[in-house]
mmCIF file of N, CA and C in Angstrom:
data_model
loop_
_atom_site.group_PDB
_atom_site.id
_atom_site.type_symbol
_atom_site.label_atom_id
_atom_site.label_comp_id
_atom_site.label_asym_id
_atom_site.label_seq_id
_atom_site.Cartn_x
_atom_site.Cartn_y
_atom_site.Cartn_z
ATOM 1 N N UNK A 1 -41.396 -15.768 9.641
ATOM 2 C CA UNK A 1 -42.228 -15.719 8.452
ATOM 3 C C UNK A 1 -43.306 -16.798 8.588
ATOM 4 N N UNK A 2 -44.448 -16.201 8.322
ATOM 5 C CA UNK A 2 -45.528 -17.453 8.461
ATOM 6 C C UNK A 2 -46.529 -17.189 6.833
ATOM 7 N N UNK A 3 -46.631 -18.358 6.202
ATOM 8 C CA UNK A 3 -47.350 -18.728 5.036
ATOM 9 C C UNK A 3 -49.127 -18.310 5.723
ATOM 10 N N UNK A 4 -49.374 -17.612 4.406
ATOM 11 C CA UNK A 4 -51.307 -17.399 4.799
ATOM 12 C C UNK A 4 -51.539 -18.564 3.160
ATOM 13 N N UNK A 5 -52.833 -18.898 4.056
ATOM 14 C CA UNK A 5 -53.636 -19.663 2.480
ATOM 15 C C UNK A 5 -54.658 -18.261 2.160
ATOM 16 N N UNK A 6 -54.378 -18.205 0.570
ATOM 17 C CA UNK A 6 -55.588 -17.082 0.209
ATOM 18 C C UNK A 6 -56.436 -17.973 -0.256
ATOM 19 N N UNK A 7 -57.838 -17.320 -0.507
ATOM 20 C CA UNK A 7 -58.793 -17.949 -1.143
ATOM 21 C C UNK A 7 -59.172 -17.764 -3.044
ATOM 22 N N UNK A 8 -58.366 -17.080 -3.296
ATOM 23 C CA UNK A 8 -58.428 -16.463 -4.361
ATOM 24 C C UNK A 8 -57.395 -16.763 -5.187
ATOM 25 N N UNK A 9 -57.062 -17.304 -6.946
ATOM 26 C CA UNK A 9 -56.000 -17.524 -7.503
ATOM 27 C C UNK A 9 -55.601 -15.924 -7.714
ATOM 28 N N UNK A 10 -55.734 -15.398 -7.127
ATOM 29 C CA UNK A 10 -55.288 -13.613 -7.869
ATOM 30 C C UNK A 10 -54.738 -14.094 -6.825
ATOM 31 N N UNK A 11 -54.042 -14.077 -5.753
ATOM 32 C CA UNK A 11 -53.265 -13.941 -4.598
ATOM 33 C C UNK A 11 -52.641 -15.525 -4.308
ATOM 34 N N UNK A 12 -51.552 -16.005 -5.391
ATOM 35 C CA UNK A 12 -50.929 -16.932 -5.392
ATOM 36 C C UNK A 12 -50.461 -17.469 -4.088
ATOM 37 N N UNK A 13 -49.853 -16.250 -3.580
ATOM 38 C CA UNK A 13 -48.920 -16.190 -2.100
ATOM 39 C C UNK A 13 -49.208 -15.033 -1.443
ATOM 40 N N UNK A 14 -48.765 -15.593 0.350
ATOM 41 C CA UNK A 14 -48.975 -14.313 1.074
ATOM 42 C C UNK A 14 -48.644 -14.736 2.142
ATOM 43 N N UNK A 15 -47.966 -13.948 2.916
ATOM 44 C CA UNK A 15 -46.791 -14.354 3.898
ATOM 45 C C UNK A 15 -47.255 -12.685 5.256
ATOM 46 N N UNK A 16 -47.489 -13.641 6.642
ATOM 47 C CA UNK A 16 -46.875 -12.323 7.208
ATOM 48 C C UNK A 16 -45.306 -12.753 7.794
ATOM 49 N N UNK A 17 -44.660 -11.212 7.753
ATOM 50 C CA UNK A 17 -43.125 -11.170 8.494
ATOM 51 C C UNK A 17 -42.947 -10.131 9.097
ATOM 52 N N UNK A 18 -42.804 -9.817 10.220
ATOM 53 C CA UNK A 18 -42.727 -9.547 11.211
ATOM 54 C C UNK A 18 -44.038 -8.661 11.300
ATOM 55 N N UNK A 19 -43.857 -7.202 11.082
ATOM 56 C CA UNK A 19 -45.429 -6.514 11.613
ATOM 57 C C UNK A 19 -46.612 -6.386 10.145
ATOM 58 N N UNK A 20 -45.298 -6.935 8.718
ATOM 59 C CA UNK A 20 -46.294 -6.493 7.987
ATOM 60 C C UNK A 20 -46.819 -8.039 7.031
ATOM 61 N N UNK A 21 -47.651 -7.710 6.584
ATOM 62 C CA UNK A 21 -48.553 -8.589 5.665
ATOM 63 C C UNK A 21 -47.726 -8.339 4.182
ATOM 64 N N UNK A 22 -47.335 -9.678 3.520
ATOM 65 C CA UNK A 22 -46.786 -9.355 2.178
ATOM 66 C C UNK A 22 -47.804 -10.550 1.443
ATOM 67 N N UNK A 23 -48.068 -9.799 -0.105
ATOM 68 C CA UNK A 23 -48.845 -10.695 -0.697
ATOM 69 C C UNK A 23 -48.768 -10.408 -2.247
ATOM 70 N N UNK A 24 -48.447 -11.239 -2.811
ATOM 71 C CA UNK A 24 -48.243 -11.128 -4.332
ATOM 72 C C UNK A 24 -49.727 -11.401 -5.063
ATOM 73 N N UNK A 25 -49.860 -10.505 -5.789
ATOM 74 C CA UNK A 25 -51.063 -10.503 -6.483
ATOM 75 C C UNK A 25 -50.704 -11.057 -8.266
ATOM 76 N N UNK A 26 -51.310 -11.645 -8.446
ATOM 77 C CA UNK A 26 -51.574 -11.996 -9.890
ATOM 78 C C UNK A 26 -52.891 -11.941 -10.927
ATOM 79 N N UNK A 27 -51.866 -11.404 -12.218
ATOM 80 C CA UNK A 27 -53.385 -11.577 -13.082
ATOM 81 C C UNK A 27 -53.883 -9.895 -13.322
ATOM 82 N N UNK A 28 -54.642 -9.536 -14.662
ATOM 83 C CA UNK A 28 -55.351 -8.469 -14.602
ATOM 84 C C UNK A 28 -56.631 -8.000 -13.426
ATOM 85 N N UNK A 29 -56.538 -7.208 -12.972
ATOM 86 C CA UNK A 29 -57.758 -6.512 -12.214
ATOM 87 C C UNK A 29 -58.770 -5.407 -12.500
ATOM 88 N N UNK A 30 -59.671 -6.149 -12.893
ATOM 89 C CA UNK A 30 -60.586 -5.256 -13.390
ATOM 90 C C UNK A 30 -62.114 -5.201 -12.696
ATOM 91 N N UNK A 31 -62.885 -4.673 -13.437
ATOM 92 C CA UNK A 31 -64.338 -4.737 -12.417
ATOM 93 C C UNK A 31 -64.870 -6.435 -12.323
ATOM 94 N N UNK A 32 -65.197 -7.228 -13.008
ATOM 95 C CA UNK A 32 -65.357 -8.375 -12.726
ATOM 96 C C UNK A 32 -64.728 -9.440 -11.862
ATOM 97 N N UNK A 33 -62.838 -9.078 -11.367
ATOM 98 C CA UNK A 33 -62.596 -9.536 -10.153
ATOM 99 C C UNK A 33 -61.660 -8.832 -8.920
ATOM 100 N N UNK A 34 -62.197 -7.841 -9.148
ATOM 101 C CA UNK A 34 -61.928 -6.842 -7.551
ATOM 102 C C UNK A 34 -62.362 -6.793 -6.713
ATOM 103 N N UNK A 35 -63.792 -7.352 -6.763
ATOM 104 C CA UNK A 35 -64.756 -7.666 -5.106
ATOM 105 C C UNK A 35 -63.708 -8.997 -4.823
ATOM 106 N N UNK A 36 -63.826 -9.822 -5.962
ATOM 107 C CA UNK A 36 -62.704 -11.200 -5.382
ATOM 108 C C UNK A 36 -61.613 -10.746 -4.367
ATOM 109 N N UNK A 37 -60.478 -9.845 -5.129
ATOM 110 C CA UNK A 37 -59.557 -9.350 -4.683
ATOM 111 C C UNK A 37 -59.389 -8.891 -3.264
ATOM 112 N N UNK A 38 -60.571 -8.058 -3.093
ATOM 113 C CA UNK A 38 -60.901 -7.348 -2.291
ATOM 114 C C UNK A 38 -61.073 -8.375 -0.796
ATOM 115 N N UNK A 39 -62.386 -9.327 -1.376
ATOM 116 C CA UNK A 39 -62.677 -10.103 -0.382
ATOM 117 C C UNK A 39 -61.232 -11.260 0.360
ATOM 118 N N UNK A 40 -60.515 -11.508 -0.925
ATOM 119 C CA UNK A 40 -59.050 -11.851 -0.031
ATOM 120 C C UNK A 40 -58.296 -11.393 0.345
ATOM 121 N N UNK A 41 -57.936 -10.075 -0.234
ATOM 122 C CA UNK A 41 -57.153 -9.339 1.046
ATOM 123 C C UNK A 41 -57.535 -9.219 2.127
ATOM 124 N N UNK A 42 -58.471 -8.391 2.323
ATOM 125 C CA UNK A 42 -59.003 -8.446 3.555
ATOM 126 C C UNK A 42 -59.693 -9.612 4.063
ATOM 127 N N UNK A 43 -59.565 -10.927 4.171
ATOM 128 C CA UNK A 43 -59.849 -11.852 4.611
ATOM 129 C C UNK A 43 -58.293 -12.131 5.331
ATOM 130 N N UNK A 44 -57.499 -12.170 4.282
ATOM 131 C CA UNK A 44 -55.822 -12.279 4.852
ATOM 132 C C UNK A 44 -55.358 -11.033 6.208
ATOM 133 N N UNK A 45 -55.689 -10.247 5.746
ATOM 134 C CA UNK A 45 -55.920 -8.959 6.488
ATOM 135 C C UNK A 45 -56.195 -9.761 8.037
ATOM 136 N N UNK A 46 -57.772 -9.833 7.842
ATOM 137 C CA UNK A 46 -58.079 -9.995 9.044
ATOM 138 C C UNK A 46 -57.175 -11.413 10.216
ATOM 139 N N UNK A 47 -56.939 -12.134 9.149
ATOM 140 C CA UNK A 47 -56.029 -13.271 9.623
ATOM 141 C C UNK A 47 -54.291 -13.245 10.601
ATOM 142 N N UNK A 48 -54.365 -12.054 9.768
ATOM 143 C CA UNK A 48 -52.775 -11.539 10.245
ATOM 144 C C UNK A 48 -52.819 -10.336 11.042
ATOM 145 N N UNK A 49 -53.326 -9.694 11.326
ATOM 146 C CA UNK A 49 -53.380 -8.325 12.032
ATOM 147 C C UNK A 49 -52.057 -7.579 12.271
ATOM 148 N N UNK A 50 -51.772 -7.419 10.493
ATOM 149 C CA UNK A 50 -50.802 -6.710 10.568
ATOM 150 C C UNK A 50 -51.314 -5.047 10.321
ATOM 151 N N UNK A 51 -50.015 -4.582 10.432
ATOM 152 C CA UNK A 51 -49.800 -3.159 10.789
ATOM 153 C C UNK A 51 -49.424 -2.475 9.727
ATOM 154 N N UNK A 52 -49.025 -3.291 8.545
ATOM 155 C CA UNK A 52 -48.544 -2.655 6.995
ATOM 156 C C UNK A 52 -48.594 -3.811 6.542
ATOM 157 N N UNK A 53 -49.362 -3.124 5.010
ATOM 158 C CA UNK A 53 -49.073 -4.240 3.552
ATOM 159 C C UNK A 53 -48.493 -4.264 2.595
ATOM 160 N N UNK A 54 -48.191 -4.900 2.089
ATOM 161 C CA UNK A 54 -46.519 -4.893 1.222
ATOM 162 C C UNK A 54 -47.593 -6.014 -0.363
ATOM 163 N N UNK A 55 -48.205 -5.131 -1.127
ATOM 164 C CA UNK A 55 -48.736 -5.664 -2.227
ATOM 165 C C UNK A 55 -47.125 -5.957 -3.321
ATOM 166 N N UNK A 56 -47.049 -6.999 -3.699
ATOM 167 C CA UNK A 56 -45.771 -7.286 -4.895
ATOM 168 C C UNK A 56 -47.090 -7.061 -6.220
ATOM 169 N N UNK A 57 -46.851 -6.439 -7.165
ATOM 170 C CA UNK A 57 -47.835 -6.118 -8.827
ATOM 171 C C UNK A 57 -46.669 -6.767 -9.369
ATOM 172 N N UNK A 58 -45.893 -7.432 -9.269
ATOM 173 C CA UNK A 58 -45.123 -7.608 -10.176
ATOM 174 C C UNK A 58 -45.779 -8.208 -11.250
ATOM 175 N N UNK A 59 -46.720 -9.277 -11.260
ATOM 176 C CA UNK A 59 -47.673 -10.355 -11.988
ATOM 177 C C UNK A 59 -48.887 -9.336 -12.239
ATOM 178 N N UNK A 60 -49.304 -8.286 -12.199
ATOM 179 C CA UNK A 60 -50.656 -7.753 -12.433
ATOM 180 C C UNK A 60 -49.891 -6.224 -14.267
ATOM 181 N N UNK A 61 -50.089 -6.999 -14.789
ATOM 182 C CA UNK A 61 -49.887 -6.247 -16.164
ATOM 183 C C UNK A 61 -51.107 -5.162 -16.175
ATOM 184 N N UNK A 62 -52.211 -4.957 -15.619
ATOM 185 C CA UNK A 62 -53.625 -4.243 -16.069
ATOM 186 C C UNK A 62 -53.887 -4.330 -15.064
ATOM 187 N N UNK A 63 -54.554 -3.113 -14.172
ATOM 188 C CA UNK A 63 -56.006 -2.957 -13.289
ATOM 189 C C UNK A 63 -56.533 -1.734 -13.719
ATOM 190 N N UNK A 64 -57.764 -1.529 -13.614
ATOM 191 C CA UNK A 64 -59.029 -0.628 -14.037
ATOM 192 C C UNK A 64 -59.499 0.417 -12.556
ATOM 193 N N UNK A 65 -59.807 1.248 -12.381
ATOM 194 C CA UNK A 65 -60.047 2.068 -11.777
ATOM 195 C C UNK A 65 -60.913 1.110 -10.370
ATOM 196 N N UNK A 66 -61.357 -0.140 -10.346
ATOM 197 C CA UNK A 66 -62.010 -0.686 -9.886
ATOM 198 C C UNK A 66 -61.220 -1.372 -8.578
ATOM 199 N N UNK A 67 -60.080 -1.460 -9.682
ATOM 200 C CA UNK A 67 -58.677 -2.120 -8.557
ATOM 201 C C UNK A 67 -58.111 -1.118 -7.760
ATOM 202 N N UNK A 68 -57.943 0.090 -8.377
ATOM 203 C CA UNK A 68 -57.647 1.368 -7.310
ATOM 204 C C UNK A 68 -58.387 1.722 -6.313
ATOM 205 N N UNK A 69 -59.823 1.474 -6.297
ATOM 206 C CA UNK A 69 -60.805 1.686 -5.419
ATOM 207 C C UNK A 69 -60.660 0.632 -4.706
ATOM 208 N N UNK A 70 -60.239 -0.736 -4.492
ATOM 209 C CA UNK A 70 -59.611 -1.622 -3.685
ATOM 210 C C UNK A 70 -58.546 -1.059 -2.638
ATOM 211 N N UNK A 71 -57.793 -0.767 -3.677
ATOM 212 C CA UNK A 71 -56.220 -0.244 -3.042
ATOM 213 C C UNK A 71 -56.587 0.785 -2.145
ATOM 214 N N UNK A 72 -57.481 2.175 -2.260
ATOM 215 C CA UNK A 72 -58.002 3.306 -1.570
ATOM 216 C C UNK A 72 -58.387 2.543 -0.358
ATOM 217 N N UNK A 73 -59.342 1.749 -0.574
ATOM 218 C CA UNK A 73 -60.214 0.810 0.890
ATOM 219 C C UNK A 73 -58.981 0.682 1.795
ATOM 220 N N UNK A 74 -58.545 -0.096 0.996
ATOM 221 C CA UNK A 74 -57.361 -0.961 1.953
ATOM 222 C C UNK A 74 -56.480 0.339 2.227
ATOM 223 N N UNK A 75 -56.037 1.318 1.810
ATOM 224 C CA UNK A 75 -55.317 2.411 3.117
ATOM 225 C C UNK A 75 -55.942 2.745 3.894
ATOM 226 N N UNK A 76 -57.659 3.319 3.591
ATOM 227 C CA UNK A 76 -58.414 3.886 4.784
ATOM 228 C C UNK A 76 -58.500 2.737 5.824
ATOM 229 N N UNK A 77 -58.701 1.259 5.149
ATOM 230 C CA UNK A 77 -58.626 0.743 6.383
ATOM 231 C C UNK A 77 -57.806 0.130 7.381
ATOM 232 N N UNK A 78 -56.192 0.794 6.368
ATOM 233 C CA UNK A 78 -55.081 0.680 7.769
ATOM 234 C C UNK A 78 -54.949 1.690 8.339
ATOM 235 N N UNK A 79 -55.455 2.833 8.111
ATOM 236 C CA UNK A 79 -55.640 4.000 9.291
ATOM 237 C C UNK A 79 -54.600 4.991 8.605
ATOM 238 N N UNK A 80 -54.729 5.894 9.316
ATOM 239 C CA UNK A 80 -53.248 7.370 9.560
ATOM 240 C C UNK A 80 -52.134 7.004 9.572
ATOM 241 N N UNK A 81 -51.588 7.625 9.165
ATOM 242 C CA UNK A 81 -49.539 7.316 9.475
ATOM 243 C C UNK A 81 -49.171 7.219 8.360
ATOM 244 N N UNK A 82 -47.912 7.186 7.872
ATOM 245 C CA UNK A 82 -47.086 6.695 6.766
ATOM 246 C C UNK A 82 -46.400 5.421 7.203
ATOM 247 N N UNK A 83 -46.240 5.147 5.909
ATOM 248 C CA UNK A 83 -45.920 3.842 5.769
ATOM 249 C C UNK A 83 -46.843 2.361 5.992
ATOM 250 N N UNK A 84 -47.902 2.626 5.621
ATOM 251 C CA UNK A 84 -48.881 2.007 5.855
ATOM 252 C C UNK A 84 -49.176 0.593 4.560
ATOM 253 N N UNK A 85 -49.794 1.096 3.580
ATOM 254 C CA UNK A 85 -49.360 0.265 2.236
ATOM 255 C C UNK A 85 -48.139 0.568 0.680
ATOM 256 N N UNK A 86 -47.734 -0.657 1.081
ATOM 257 C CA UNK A 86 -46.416 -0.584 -0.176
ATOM 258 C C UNK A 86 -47.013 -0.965 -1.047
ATOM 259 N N UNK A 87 -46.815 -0.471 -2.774
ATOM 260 C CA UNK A 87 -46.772 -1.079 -3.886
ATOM 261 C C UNK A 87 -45.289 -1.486 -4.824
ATOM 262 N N UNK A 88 -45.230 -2.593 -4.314
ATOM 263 C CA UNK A 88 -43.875 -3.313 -5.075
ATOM 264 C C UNK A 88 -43.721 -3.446 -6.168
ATOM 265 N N UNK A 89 -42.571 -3.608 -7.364
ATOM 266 C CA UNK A 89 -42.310 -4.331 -8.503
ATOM 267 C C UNK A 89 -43.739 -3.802 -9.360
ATOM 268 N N UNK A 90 -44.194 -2.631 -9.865
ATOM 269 C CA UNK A 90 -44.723 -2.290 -10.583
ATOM 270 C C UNK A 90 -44.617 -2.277 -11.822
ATOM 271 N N UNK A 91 -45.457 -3.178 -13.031
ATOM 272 C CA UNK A 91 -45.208 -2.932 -14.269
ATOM 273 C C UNK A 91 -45.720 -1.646 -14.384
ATOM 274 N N UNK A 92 -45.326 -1.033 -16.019
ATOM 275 C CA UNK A 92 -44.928 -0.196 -16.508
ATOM 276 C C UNK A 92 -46.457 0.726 -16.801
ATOM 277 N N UNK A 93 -47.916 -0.428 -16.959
ATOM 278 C CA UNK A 93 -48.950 0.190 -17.244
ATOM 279 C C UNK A 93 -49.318 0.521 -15.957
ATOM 280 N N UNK A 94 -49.535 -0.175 -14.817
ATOM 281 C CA UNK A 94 -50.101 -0.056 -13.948
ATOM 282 C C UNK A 94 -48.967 1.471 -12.943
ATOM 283 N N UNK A 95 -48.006 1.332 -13.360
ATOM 284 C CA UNK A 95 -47.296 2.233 -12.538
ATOM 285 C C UNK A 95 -47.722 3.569 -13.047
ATOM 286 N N UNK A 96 -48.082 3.708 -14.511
ATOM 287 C CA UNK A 96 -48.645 4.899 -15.000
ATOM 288 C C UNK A 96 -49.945 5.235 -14.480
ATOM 289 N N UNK A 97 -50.685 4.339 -14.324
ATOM 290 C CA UNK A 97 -52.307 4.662 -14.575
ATOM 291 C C UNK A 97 -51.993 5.490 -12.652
ATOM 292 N N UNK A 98 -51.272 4.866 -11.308
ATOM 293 C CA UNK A 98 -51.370 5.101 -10.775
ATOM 294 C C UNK A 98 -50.567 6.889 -10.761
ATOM 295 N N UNK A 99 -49.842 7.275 -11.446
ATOM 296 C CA UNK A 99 -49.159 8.253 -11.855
ATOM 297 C C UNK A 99 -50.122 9.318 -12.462
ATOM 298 N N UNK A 100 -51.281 9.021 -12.966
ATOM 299 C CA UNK A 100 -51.742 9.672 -14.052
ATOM 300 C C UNK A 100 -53.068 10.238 -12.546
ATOM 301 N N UNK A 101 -53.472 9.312 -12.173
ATOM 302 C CA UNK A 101 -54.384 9.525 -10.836
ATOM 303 C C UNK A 101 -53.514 10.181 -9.784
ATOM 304 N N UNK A 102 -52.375 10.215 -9.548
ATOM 305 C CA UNK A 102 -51.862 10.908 -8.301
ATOM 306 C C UNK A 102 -51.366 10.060 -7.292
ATOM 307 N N UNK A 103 -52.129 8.587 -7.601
ATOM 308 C CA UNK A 103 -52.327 8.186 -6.220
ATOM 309 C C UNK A 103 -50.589 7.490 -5.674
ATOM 310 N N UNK A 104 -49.301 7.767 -6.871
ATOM 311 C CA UNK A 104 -47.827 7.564 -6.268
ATOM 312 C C UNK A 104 -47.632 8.059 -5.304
ATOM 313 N N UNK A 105 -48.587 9.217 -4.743
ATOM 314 C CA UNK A 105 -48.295 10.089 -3.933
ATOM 315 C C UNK A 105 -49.252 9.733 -2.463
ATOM 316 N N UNK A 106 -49.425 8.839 -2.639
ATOM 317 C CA UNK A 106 -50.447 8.662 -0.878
ATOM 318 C C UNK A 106 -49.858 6.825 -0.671
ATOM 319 N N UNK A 107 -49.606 6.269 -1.725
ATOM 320 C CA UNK A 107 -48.575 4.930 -1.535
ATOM 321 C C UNK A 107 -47.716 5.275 -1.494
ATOM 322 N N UNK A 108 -47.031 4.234 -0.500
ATOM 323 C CA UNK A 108 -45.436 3.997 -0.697
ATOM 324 C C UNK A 108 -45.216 2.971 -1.872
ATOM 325 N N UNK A 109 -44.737 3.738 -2.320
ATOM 326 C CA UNK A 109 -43.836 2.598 -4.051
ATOM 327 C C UNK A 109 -42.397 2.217 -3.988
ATOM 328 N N UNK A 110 -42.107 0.844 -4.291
ATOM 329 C CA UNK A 110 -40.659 0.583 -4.113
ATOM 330 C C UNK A 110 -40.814 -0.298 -5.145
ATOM 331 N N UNK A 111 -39.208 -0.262 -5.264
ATOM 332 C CA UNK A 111 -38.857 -1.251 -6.482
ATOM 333 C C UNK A 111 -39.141 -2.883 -5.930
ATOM 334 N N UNK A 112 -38.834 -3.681 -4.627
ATOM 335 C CA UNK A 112 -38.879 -4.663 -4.073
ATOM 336 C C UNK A 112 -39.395 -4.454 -3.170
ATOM 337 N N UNK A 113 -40.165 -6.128 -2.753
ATOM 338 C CA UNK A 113 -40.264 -6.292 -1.431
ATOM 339 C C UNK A 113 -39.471 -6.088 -0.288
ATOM 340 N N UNK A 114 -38.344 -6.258 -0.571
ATOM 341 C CA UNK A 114 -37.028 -6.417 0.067
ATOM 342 C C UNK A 114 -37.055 -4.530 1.095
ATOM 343 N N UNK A 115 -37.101 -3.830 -0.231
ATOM 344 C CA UNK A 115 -36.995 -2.740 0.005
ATOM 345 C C UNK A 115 -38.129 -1.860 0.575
ATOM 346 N N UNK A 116 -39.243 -2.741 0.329
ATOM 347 C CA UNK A 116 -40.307 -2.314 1.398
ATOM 348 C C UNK A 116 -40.641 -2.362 2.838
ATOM 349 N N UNK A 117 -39.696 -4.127 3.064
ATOM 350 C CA UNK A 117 -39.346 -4.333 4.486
ATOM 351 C C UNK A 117 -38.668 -3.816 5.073
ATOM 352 N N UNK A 118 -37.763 -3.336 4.521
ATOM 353 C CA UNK A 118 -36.874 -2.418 4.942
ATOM 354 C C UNK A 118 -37.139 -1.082 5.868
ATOM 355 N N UNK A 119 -38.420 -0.720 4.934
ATOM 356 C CA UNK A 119 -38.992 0.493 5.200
ATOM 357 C C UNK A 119 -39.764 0.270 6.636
ATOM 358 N N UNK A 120 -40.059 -0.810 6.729
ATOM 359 C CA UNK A 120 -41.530 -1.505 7.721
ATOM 360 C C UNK A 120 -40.717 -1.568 9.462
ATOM 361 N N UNK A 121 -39.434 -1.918 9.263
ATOM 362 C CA UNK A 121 -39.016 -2.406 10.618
ATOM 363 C C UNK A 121 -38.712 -1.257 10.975
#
């Protein structure tokens, strides 16, 4: 396990372990800080050159269509395959809004990190 520094307080923590990138996001996401978002994931991204991302929402109560268009980026830009990006520990709004768009169905969703790594090795 190796600690990443993010640049961003939305991304408290972020760890790679073994092939994949894990990173807990905090805080609402909306249009005013999703380029933020954006620009630290993929800054972490580029740091770790991992092969899967393992987002924890546990801390993100709200994101806006702005944050999904984040999340979209970031699969196209881990490529083809399954199992590519996890969404962990989903509250209850954000697990809908992604439900209501479809998009449960092109993420992998798990209850834990734990259970996302799982999926990864």
């Amino acid at each position: 396990m190796n600690e990443l520094k993010s640049t961003s307080t939305l991304i408290p923590s972020a760890r790679s372990e073994g092939d994949a990138l894990v990173v807990s996001v905090s805080g609402e996401i909306d249009l005013n800080n999703s380029p933020e978002l954006r620009g630290a994931l993929f800054g972490l991204l580029d740091k770790s050159l991992s092969k899967r991302v393992i987002l924890n929402l546990e801390n993100v109560p709200y994101m806006d269509s702005s944050a999904i268009a984040v999340l979209v980026e970031l699969l196209r830009r881990m490529g083809k395959g399954p199992n590519k990006v996890f969404l962990t520990n989903l509250q209850p709004r954000v697990r809908g809004l992604l439900e209501i768009a479809r998009l449960n169905t092109i993420f992998v969703v798990t209850e834990s990190e734990a259970e996302a790594l799982a999926k990864t090795s």
